[in-house]
Short mmCIF file of C-alpha atoms in Angstrom, two decimals:
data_model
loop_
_atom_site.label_atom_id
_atom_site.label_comp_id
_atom_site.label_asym_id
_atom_site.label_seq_id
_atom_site.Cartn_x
_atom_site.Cartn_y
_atom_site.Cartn_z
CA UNK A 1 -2.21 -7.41 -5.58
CA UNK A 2 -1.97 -11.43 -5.70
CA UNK A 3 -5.34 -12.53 -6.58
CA UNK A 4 -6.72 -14.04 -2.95
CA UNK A 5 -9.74 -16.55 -4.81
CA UNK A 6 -7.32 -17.47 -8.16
CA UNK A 7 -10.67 -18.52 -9.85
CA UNK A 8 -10.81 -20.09 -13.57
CA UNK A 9 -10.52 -17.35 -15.78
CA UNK A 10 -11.49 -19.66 -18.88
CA UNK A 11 -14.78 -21.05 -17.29
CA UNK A 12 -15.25 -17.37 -15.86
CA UNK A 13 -15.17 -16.05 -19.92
CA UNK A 14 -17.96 -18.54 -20.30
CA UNK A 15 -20.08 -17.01 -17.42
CA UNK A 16 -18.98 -13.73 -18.37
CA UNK A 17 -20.59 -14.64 -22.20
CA UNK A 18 -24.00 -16.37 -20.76
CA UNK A 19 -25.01 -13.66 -17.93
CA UNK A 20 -22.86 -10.61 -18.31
CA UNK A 21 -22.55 -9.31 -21.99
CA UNK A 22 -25.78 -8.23 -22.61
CA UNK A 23 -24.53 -5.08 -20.28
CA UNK A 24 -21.05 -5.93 -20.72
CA UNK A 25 -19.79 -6.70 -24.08
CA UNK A 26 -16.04 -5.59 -24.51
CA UNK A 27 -15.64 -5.02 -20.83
CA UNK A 28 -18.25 -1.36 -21.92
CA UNK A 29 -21.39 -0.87 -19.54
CA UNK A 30 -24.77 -0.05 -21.52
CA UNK A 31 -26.75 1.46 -18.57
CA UNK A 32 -23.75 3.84 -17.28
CA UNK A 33 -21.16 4.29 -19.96
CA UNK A 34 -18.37 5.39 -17.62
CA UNK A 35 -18.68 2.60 -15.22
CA UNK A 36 -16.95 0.11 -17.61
CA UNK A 37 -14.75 -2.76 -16.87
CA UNK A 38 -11.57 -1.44 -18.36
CA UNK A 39 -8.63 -0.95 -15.35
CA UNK A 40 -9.26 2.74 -14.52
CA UNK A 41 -13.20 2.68 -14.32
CA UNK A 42 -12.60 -0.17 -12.25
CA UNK A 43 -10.58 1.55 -9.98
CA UNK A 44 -12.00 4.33 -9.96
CA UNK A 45 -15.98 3.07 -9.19
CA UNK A 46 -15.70 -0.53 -8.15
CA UNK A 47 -16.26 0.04 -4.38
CA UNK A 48 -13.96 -1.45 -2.49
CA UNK A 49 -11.11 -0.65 -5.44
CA UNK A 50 -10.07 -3.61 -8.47
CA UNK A 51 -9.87 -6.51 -7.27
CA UNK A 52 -11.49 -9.67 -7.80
CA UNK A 53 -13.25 -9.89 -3.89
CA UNK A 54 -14.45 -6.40 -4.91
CA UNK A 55 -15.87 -7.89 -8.26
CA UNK A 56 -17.03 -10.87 -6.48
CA UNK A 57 -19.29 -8.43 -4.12
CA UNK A 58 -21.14 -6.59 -6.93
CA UNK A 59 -21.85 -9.60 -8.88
CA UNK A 60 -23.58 -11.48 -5.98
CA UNK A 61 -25.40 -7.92 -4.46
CA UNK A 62 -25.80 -6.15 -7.37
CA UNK A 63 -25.52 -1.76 -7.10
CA UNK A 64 -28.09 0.67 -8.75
CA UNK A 65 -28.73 -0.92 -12.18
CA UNK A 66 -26.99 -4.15 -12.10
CA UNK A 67 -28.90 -6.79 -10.60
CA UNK A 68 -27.65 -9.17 -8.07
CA UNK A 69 -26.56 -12.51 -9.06
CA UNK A 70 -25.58 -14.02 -5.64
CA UNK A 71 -29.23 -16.90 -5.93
CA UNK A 72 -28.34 -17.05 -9.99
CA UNK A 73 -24.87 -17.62 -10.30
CA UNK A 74 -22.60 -20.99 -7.76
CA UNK A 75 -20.10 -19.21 -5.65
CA UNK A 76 -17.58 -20.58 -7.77
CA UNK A 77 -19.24 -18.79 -11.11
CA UNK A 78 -19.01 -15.63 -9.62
CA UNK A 79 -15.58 -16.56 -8.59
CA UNK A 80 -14.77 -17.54 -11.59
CA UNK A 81 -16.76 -14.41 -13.48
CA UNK A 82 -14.41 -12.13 -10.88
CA UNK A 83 -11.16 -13.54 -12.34
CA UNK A 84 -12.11 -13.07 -15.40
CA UNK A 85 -12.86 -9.44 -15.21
CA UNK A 86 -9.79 -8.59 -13.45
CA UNK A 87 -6.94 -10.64 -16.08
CA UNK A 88 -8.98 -9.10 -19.16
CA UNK A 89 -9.03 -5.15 -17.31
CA UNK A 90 -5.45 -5.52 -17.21
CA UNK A 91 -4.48 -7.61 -20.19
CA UNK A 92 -7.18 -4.92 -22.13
CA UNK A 93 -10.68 -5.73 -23.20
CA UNK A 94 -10.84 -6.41 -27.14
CA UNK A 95 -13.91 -3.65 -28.65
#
């Protein structure tokens, strides 16, 4: 799948560091410890399957634990956040 928003996956580290980690560090999940962000969780429980609109849609809405960061986070964070996610679930996360 092409990526359809192609955000900065750089500046989207940088978001991912400041609001994500705390939860998210190595691409693990602290509250739910088989929803991670490696490839297969992600395609198995990322509603709406792996991709970065997918990723894009739980960051701003938030599900169950994770809270929404759609009035937190520009468009173009969460954008950016989203391509992240997706190049380091496939390139694999370092632990």
């Amino acid at each position: 799948i092409s990526p359809a928003f192609a955000g900065d996956v750089g500046a989207g580290e940088q978001v991912f560091n400041a609001n994500c980690a705390a939860c998210h560090a190595g691409g693990q999940n602290v509250i739910m410890p088989e929803k991670t962000l490696e490839k297969e969780a992600l395609d198995e429980y990322l509603a709406g399957g792996r991709s970065e609109a997918s990723v894009m849609t739980q960051v701003t809405n938030g599900k169950n634990a994770m809270p929404a960061f759609g009035g937190r986070l520009s468009d173009e964070d969460i954008s950016n956040v989203a391509s992240y996610v997706i190049t380091t679930s496939e390139a694999g996360w370092d632990e």
